[in-house]
Coordinates of C-alpha atoms in Angstrom, one line a residue:
M130 CA 13.6 28.4 -19.3
G131 CA 14.4 25.4 -17.1
L132 CA 13.5 27.2 -13.8
L133 CA 10.4 28.9 -15.4
Q134 CA 8.9 25.8 -16.9
P135 CA 7.2 24.4 -13.8
F136 CA 5.6 27.9 -13.1
L137 CA 4.5 28.1 -16.7
D138 CA 2.9 24.7 -16.7
E139 CA 1.0 25.5 -13.5
F140 CA 0.1 29.0 -14.8
I141 CA -1.5 27.5 -17.9
S142 CA -3.3 24.7 -16.0
Q143 CA -4.9 27.2 -13.6
R144 CA -6.2 29.3 -16.5
S145 CA -4.8 32.6 -15.2
P146 CA -5.1 32.6 -11.5
A147 CA -5.8 35.8 -9.6
H148 CA -2.5 35.7 -7.8
L149 CA 1.0 34.3 -8.4
I150 CA 2.8 34.0 -5.1
F151 CA 6.4 32.9 -5.0
L152 CA 7.9 31.6 -1.7
S153 CA 11.5 31.4 -0.7
T154 CA 13.7 31.4 2.3
R155 CA 15.5 34.6 3.3
E156 CA 18.8 33.0 2.1
S157 CA 17.5 32.4 -1.4
K158 CA 15.4 35.5 -1.9
I159 CA 18.0 37.3 -4.0
G160 CA 18.1 34.5 -6.6
L161 CA 14.3 34.3 -6.8
E162 CA 14.0 38.1 -7.2
Q163 CA 16.5 38.1 -10.1
M164 CA 14.4 35.5 -11.8
L165 CA 11.2 37.5 -11.3
Q166 CA 12.8 40.6 -12.6
S167 CA 14.2 38.9 -15.7
D168 CA 12.9 39.7 -19.2
E169 CA 12.0 36.1 -19.8
F170 CA 9.7 36.1 -16.8
K171 CA 8.0 39.4 -17.8
L172 CA 7.5 38.0 -21.3
R173 CA 5.9 34.8 -20.2
F174 CA 3.9 36.0 -17.2
G175 CA 3.7 39.7 -16.8
D176 CA 2.8 40.6 -20.4
C177 CA 1.1 37.4 -21.5
D178 CA -1.8 38.1 -23.9
A179 CA -3.3 34.6 -23.8
V180 CA -5.0 35.1 -20.4
Y181 CA -8.2 36.8 -19.4
H182 CA -6.5 39.1 -16.9
H183 CA -3.1 39.7 -15.5
P184 CA -2.6 38.2 -12.0
S185 CA -0.8 40.0 -9.2
I186 CA 2.7 38.8 -8.7
S187 CA 4.4 38.9 -5.3
H188 CA 7.4 37.4 -3.6
W189 CA 7.1 36.2 0.0
S190 CA 9.7 34.6 2.3
F191 CA 9.8 32.6 5.5
L192 CA 11.0 34.4 8.6
K193 CA 13.0 32.4 11.2
S194 CA 9.8 32.0 13.2
G195 CA 8.1 30.3 10.2
R196 CA 5.8 33.2 9.5
L197 CA 5.6 34.7 6.0
T198 CA 6.5 38.2 5.1
C199 CA 6.0 40.0 1.8
E200 CA 9.4 40.9 0.2
Q201 CA 8.2 42.7 -3.0
I202 CA 5.2 43.2 -5.2
F203 CA 6.0 42.9 -8.9
S204 CA 2.6 43.7 -10.3
G205 CA -0.9 44.3 -9.0
E206 CA -2.0 44.6 -5.4
C207 CA -0.6 42.7 -2.4
P208 CA -2.8 39.7 -1.8
T209 CA -4.2 38.9 1.7
L210 CA -2.7 35.6 2.7
D211 CA -4.3 33.0 5.0
E212 CA -0.9 31.6 6.1
E213 CA -2.3 28.5 7.9
C214 CA -4.4 27.6 4.8
L215 CA -1.5 28.3 2.4
I216 CA 1.0 26.1 4.3
H217 CA -1.6 23.3 4.9
D218 CA -2.4 23.3 1.2
G219 CA 1.3 23.2 0.3
L220 CA 2.0 20.3 2.6
L221 CA -1.1 18.4 1.3
T222 CA 0.1 19.0 -2.3
I223 CA 3.5 17.7 -1.6
F224 CA 2.0 14.7 0.3
H225 CA -0.4 13.7 -2.5
S226 CA 1.8 14.5 -5.5
R227 CA 4.6 12.3 -4.0
V228 CA 2.1 9.5 -3.1
G229 CA 2.8 9.7 0.7
L230 CA -0.1 7.2 1.4
L231 CA 0.7 3.7 0.1
E232 CA -2.0 1.1 -0.4
A233 CA -0.9 -2.5 -0.2
P234 CA -1.7 -4.8 -3.2
T235 CA -4.9 -6.7 -2.8
N236 CA -3.1 -9.9 -1.9
S237 CA -1.0 -8.3 0.9
H238 CA -1.0 -5.9 3.8
Y239 CA 1.5 -4.0 6.0
V240 CA 2.8 -4.8 9.5
K241 CA 3.8 -1.4 10.9
P242 CA 6.7 -0.8 13.3
S243 CA 4.1 -0.6 16.1
G244 CA 3.1 -4.2 15.4
K245 CA -0.3 -3.2 14.1
H246 CA -1.6 -4.4 10.7
S247 CA -3.1 -2.2 8.0
A248 CA -3.8 -2.0 4.3
Y249 CA -2.3 1.5 4.3
F250 CA 1.0 3.1 5.3
I251 CA 2.2 6.7 5.3
R252 CA 5.7 6.8 4.0
T253 CA 7.2 10.2 4.6
G254 CA 10.5 9.2 3.0
D255 CA 8.8 9.1 -0.4
V256 CA 7.5 12.7 0.2
L257 CA 10.9 14.3 0.7
V258 CA 12.1 14.1 -2.9
T259 CA 13.3 17.6 -3.8
D260 CA 15.3 20.2 -1.9
S261 CA 12.8 22.9 -2.3
E262 CA 9.9 20.8 -1.0
T263 CA 12.1 19.6 2.0
I264 CA 13.0 23.2 2.8
F265 CA 9.3 24.1 2.6
V266 CA 8.5 21.3 5.1
A267 CA 11.3 22.5 7.4
S268 CA 10.3 26.1 7.2
S269 CA 6.7 25.1 8.1
I270 CA 7.9 23.2 11.1
A271 CA 9.6 26.4 12.4
R272 CA 6.1 27.7 13.1
I273 CA 5.5 25.1 15.8
L274 CA 8.9 24.7 17.3
P275 CA 9.2 25.0 21.1
K276 CA 10.9 28.1 22.5
G277 CA 14.4 27.8 23.8
S278 CA 17.6 26.1 22.6
I279 CA 17.6 22.7 20.8
Q280 CA 20.8 20.7 21.2
H281 CA 19.6 17.4 19.8
I282 CA 17.1 16.5 17.1
L283 CA 16.0 12.8 17.3
C284 CA 14.3 11.4 14.2
D285 CA 12.3 8.2 14.3
T286 CA 13.7 7.1 10.9
S287 CA 16.8 8.1 8.9
S288 CA 14.7 9.1 5.9
I289 CA 13.5 12.3 7.7
A290 CA 16.9 13.3 9.0
V291 CA 17.1 15.6 6.0
I292 CA 14.5 17.8 7.7
G293 CA 16.7 18.1 10.7
Y294 CA 19.6 19.1 8.5
A295 CA 17.4 21.6 6.7
L296 CA 16.4 23.1 10.1
K297 CA 20.1 23.3 11.0
S298 CA 21.3 24.8 7.7
L299 CA 18.6 27.4 7.7
A300 CA 19.3 28.3 11.3
L301 CA 15.7 27.7 12.2
V302 CA 16.6 26.0 15.5
K303 CA 18.5 27.8 18.2
G304 CA 21.3 25.9 19.9
S305 CA 23.8 27.2 22.4
T306 CA 26.6 24.8 21.3
R307 CA 28.9 25.6 18.4
G308 CA 27.8 24.0 15.2
G309 CA 24.1 23.8 16.1
P310 CA 22.1 20.8 17.2
R311 CA 23.2 17.2 16.6
I312 CA 20.9 14.9 14.6
H313 CA 20.3 11.3 15.6
T314 CA 17.9 8.5 14.6
F315 CA 16.3 6.3 17.3
Q316 CA 14.7 3.7 15.0
S317 CA 11.1 4.2 15.9
Y318 CA 9.5 1.6 18.2
K319 CA 12.6 -0.6 18.0
G320 CA 14.8 2.0 19.8
I321 CA 12.6 4.1 21.9
R322 CA 12.4 1.7 24.9
D323 CA 16.2 1.9 25.3
L324 CA 16.4 5.7 24.9
S325 CA 17.4 8.0 27.7
L326 CA 17.9 11.8 27.5
N327 CA 20.6 13.8 29.1
D328 CA 18.7 17.1 28.6
A329 CA 15.0 16.7 27.8
D330 CA 14.6 20.5 27.8
S331 CA 16.9 21.0 24.8
T332 CA 15.8 18.0 22.7
L333 CA 13.4 17.9 19.8
F334 CA 11.7 14.6 18.6
L335 CA 10.6 14.3 14.9
I336 CA 8.1 11.5 14.0
S337 CA 7.7 10.9 10.3
A338 CA 4.1 9.8 10.3
S339 CA 1.5 8.2 12.5
T340 CA -2.0 6.9 12.3
S341 CA -2.6 6.4 16.0
G342 CA -0.3 8.8 17.9
D343 CA 1.0 5.8 19.9
L344 CA 4.7 6.6 19.2
A345 CA 4.4 10.2 20.4
K346 CA 2.6 9.0 23.6
L347 CA 5.3 6.4 24.2
I348 CA 8.1 8.9 23.8
V349 CA 6.6 11.2 26.4
E350 CA 6.0 8.3 28.8
Q351 CA 9.5 6.8 28.3
T352 CA 11.6 10.0 28.4
G353 CA 9.5 12.4 30.4
I354 CA 9.9 15.1 27.7
T355 CA 7.3 17.8 27.5
P356 CA 4.8 17.0 24.7
K357 CA 5.4 20.3 22.9
R358 CA 8.9 19.0 22.0
V359 CA 7.5 16.0 20.1
T360 CA 6.4 16.8 16.5
T361 CA 4.6 14.5 14.1
I362 CA 5.0 15.6 10.4
F363 CA 2.0 13.8 8.8
Y364 CA -0.8 12.5 11.0
R365 CA -4.0 10.6 10.3
G366 CA -5.7 9.4 13.4
I367 CA -9.1 9.2 15.0
N368 CA -8.1 11.1 18.2
P369 CA -5.7 14.1 18.6
S370 CA -2.0 13.1 18.8
V371 CA 0.2 13.8 21.8
G372 CA 2.5 16.7 21.0
R373 CA 2.4 18.8 18.0
V374 CA 1.3 17.9 14.4
L375 CA 2.6 19.6 11.3
C376 CA 0.0 18.4 8.8
D377 CA -3.1 16.6 9.8
V378 CA -4.2 14.9 6.5
S379 CA -7.7 14.2 7.9
R380 CA -8.2 17.9 7.1
G381 CA -8.9 18.6 3.5
G382 CA -7.4 21.5 1.6
T383 CA -8.3 23.8 -1.3
H384 CA -7.5 21.2 -3.9
H385 CA -7.2 17.9 -2.0
K386 CA -9.8 15.9 -0.1
S387 CA -9.1 14.6 3.4
V388 CA -7.5 11.2 3.7
P389 CA -10.1 8.7 4.9
E390 CA -9.7 6.9 8.3
I391 CA -6.9 4.3 8.2
G392 CA -7.8 1.1 9.9
S393 CA -5.2 -0.6 12.1
F394 CA -5.6 -4.0 13.6
S395 CA -3.9 -6.1 16.2
G396 CA -1.8 -8.9 15.0
H397 CA -3.8 -11.3 17.1
N398 CA -7.1 -10.2 15.6
C399 CA -6.5 -9.1 12.0
H400 CA -9.1 -9.7 9.4
L401 CA -6.5 -9.1 6.7
C402 CA -4.5 -12.0 7.9
R403 CA -7.7 -14.2 8.0
Q404 CA -8.3 -13.3 4.3
G405 CA -4.9 -14.9 3.6
R406 CA -3.2 -11.6 2.6
E407 CA 0.6 -11.8 2.7
R408 CA 2.3 -9.6 5.3
I409 CA 4.8 -6.9 4.4
W410 CA 6.9 -5.8 7.3
I411 CA 7.8 -2.1 7.7
L412 CA 11.1 -1.3 9.5
G413 CA 11.1 2.4 10.4
D414 CA 10.1 4.1 7.2
Q415 CA 11.4 1.3 5.0
F416 CA 10.2 -2.1 3.8
E417 CA 12.0 -4.9 5.6
A418 CA 13.3 -7.7 3.5
R419 CA 11.8 -10.8 5.0
A420 CA 10.8 -14.1 3.4
A421 CA 7.1 -14.5 3.0
E422 CA 5.3 -16.9 5.3
A423 CA 3.9 -19.7 3.3
G424 CA 0.8 -21.7 4.3
L425 CA -1.4 -24.4 2.9
R426 CA -4.9 -23.5 2.0
L427 CA -7.5 -25.5 0.0
V428 CA -9.4 -23.2 -2.3
T429 CA -13.1 -24.2 -2.3
I430 CA -16.3 -22.8 -3.7
E431 CA -16.7 -20.8 -0.5
D432 CA -13.8 -18.6 -1.5
R433 CA -15.4 -17.3 -4.7
P434 CA -16.4 -13.6 -4.8
K435 CA -20.1 -13.0 -4.2
W436 CA -20.7 -11.6 -7.7
L437 CA -19.2 -14.6 -9.6
S438 CA -22.3 -16.8 -9.5
R439 CA -24.6 -14.0 -10.8
F440 CA -22.1 -13.2 -13.5
N441 CA -21.8 -16.9 -14.6
Q442 CA -25.6 -17.2 -14.8
E443 CA -25.8 -14.5 -17.5
A444 CA -22.4 -15.0 -19.2
H445 CA -22.2 -18.8 -19.4
G446 CA -22.6 -20.1 -22.9
K447 CA -23.1 -16.7 -24.5
K448 CA -19.7 -16.5 -26.2
I449 CA -18.5 -13.6 -24.1
I450 CA -15.5 -15.2 -22.4
F451 CA -12.8 -16.6 -24.6
C452 CA -9.4 -18.3 -24.1
H453 CA -6.6 -18.0 -26.7
K454 CA -8.6 -15.7 -29.0
V455 CA -7.0 -14.0 -31.9
I456 CA -8.5 -10.5 -32.1
R457 CA -6.7 -9.1 -35.2
E458 CA -4.7 -10.9 -37.9
N459 CA -1.0 -11.3 -37.1
D460 CA -1.7 -10.4 -33.5
A461 CA -0.7 -12.9 -30.7
P462 CA -3.6 -14.7 -29.3
R463 CA -5.1 -13.4 -26.1
E464 CA -5.0 -15.9 -23.3
F465 CA -8.1 -14.5 -21.7
F466 CA -10.5 -12.2 -23.5
F467 CA -14.0 -10.7 -23.0
D468 CA -15.9 -9.9 -26.2
L469 CA -18.7 -7.6 -25.0
S470 CA -20.2 -6.9 -28.4
K471 CA -23.3 -9.0 -27.6
L472 CA -24.1 -6.8 -24.6
F473 CA -24.9 -3.9 -26.9
T474 CA -26.8 -5.6 -29.7
S475 CA -30.5 -5.8 -30.1
G476 CA -32.1 -8.2 -27.7
S477 CA -29.3 -7.9 -25.1
T478 CA -31.7 -6.7 -22.4
E479 CA -33.6 -10.1 -22.6
D480 CA -30.4 -12.1 -22.7
F481 CA -28.6 -10.1 -20.0
P482 CA -31.4 -8.6 -17.8
R483 CA -29.1 -7.6 -14.9
W484 CA -26.6 -6.0 -17.2
G485 CA -29.3 -4.2 -19.1
S486 CA -30.9 -2.8 -16.0
K487 CA -27.5 -1.5 -14.7
L488 CA -26.6 0.0 -18.1
E489 CA -29.9 1.8 -18.2
N490 CA -29.4 3.3 -14.8
F491 CA -25.9 4.4 -15.7
L492 CA -27.1 6.1 -18.9
N493 CA -29.9 7.9 -17.1
Q494 CA -27.6 9.2 -14.4
G495 CA -24.2 9.6 -16.1
V496 CA -24.8 10.9 -19.7
P497 CA -25.0 14.7 -19.9
A498 CA -27.9 16.2 -21.9
S499 CA -25.5 18.5 -23.7
L500 CA -23.5 15.7 -25.2
K501 CA -22.6 16.3 -28.8
R502 CA -19.8 13.9 -29.6
I503 CA -18.9 10.3 -28.5
V504 CA -15.4 9.0 -29.0
Y505 CA -14.9 5.3 -29.0
L506 CA -11.8 3.1 -29.0
A507 CA -10.8 0.8 -31.9
D508 CA -12.9 -2.2 -31.1
G509 CA -16.4 -3.3 -32.0
A510 CA -17.9 -3.3 -28.5
S511 CA -16.8 0.3 -27.8
K512 CA -18.4 1.5 -31.1
L513 CA -21.6 -0.4 -30.2
L514 CA -21.6 1.2 -26.7
G515 CA -21.3 4.7 -28.3
E516 CA -24.3 4.0 -30.6
R517 CA -26.3 2.7 -27.6
V518 CA -25.6 6.0 -25.7
A519 CA -26.6 8.1 -28.7
K520 CA -29.8 6.1 -29.2
H521 CA -30.6 6.4 -25.4
L522 CA -30.4 10.2 -25.6
K523 CA -32.5 10.4 -28.8
D524 CA -35.2 8.2 -27.3
Q525 CA -35.3 9.9 -23.9
Q526 CA -35.0 13.5 -25.0
Y527 CA -36.5 13.3 -28.6
R528 CA -33.3 15.0 -29.8
K529 CA -33.3 16.1 -33.4
Q530 CA -29.7 17.1 -33.5
K531 CA -27.5 14.1 -34.4
I532 CA -24.7 13.1 -32.0
V533 CA -21.4 12.6 -33.8
I534 CA -19.8 9.2 -33.1
I535 CA -16.1 9.1 -34.1
S536 CA -13.2 6.7 -33.4
A537 CA -10.2 7.9 -31.3
A538 CA -7.9 7.1 -34.3
E539 CA -9.9 9.5 -36.5
L540 CA -9.9 12.2 -33.9
R541 CA -6.2 11.9 -33.5
K542 CA -5.7 13.3 -37.0
G543 CA -6.6 16.7 -35.6
S544 CA -8.3 18.2 -38.7
A545 CA -10.0 21.6 -38.3
D546 CA -13.5 20.3 -39.0
L547 CA -13.3 18.1 -35.9
V548 CA -13.0 21.0 -33.5
L549 CA -16.0 21.6 -31.1
N550 CA -16.4 24.8 -29.2
D551 CA -19.2 23.7 -26.9
G552 CA -21.0 20.6 -25.7

């Protein structure tokens, strides 16, 4: 059951997909076929009665060229695969599920190995977590490998050396020397300027990620290697990168949106620095331990956020903001607390005109007409908000049917009379 559980969870979440496609390498196909032919698999997938229809089940494997071939059909008809779409979707799923794109905290930003500053950083080392996903990435790279032998694989960071070892162990790269290609790390921008190649025609460069393509361009200029021997695994730039790109995250997929443009700024003209955001240095694909640079700054009224004055005009003196307030008996006092109950009581529109206007707009746009139940959290303001929503629907649509308002604690009891089949 351990091996089948991930498939079972995905199967249930997709509500009976049309096709179940299992991928493997040629080396591991026998083990996968044994699992697909097991009685347990047939019970949970092939003969499942809790689905609308039975999906086709097929086993596909990667060839040495990175292409996919159908090994066996276990049920249904053989699906027609768009290999490019399937592999791109797989890479995007790995990238997003492993949080490949890191966003700096609001009070800091990254200084990348190139020296440019940014609020975002693509960290491929976080993506390569499991052996199966690493092998999928390596097998996908085989599709864009240059022809000819590869004696050396040079990685910009040690964190992606596992891809080189996967290419080697799966015999996806051709090398004329015994033992296959050697794998090295050149430490990104720090080491590229001192790098010289003995045989550029049998070398492969792997770049973990890039948002500009500058490293790939520098490699070609510095070493004279042909661009097709430089591969960037994850790329998000404005212009096409030099060399080949495995996964361009600016292209969305079936289940994932494209990654928005990532802004990078010169260290001499960085608006993030001017905002006083602390710098976090990136060394290769890792965070470099370096003491924060402290500076003196006098905080004045000019540093306040733009919304603060408007908020204070409505909230000041209205008993909304509290310090050291005890919410419930025997609870520790809250150092800082907002009591929003007054915002939903009668007359709140007059006391809080801006708030009332925004709430009305939200209710007009965001509350579905088919609403039948409102669940609120265990506090007075949440209950009042639920009642406000119900009143809004009744006034706007002249609804005769009563909307049920229930607390989350009551709903958690799970009694049969609380089940709704529509709405």
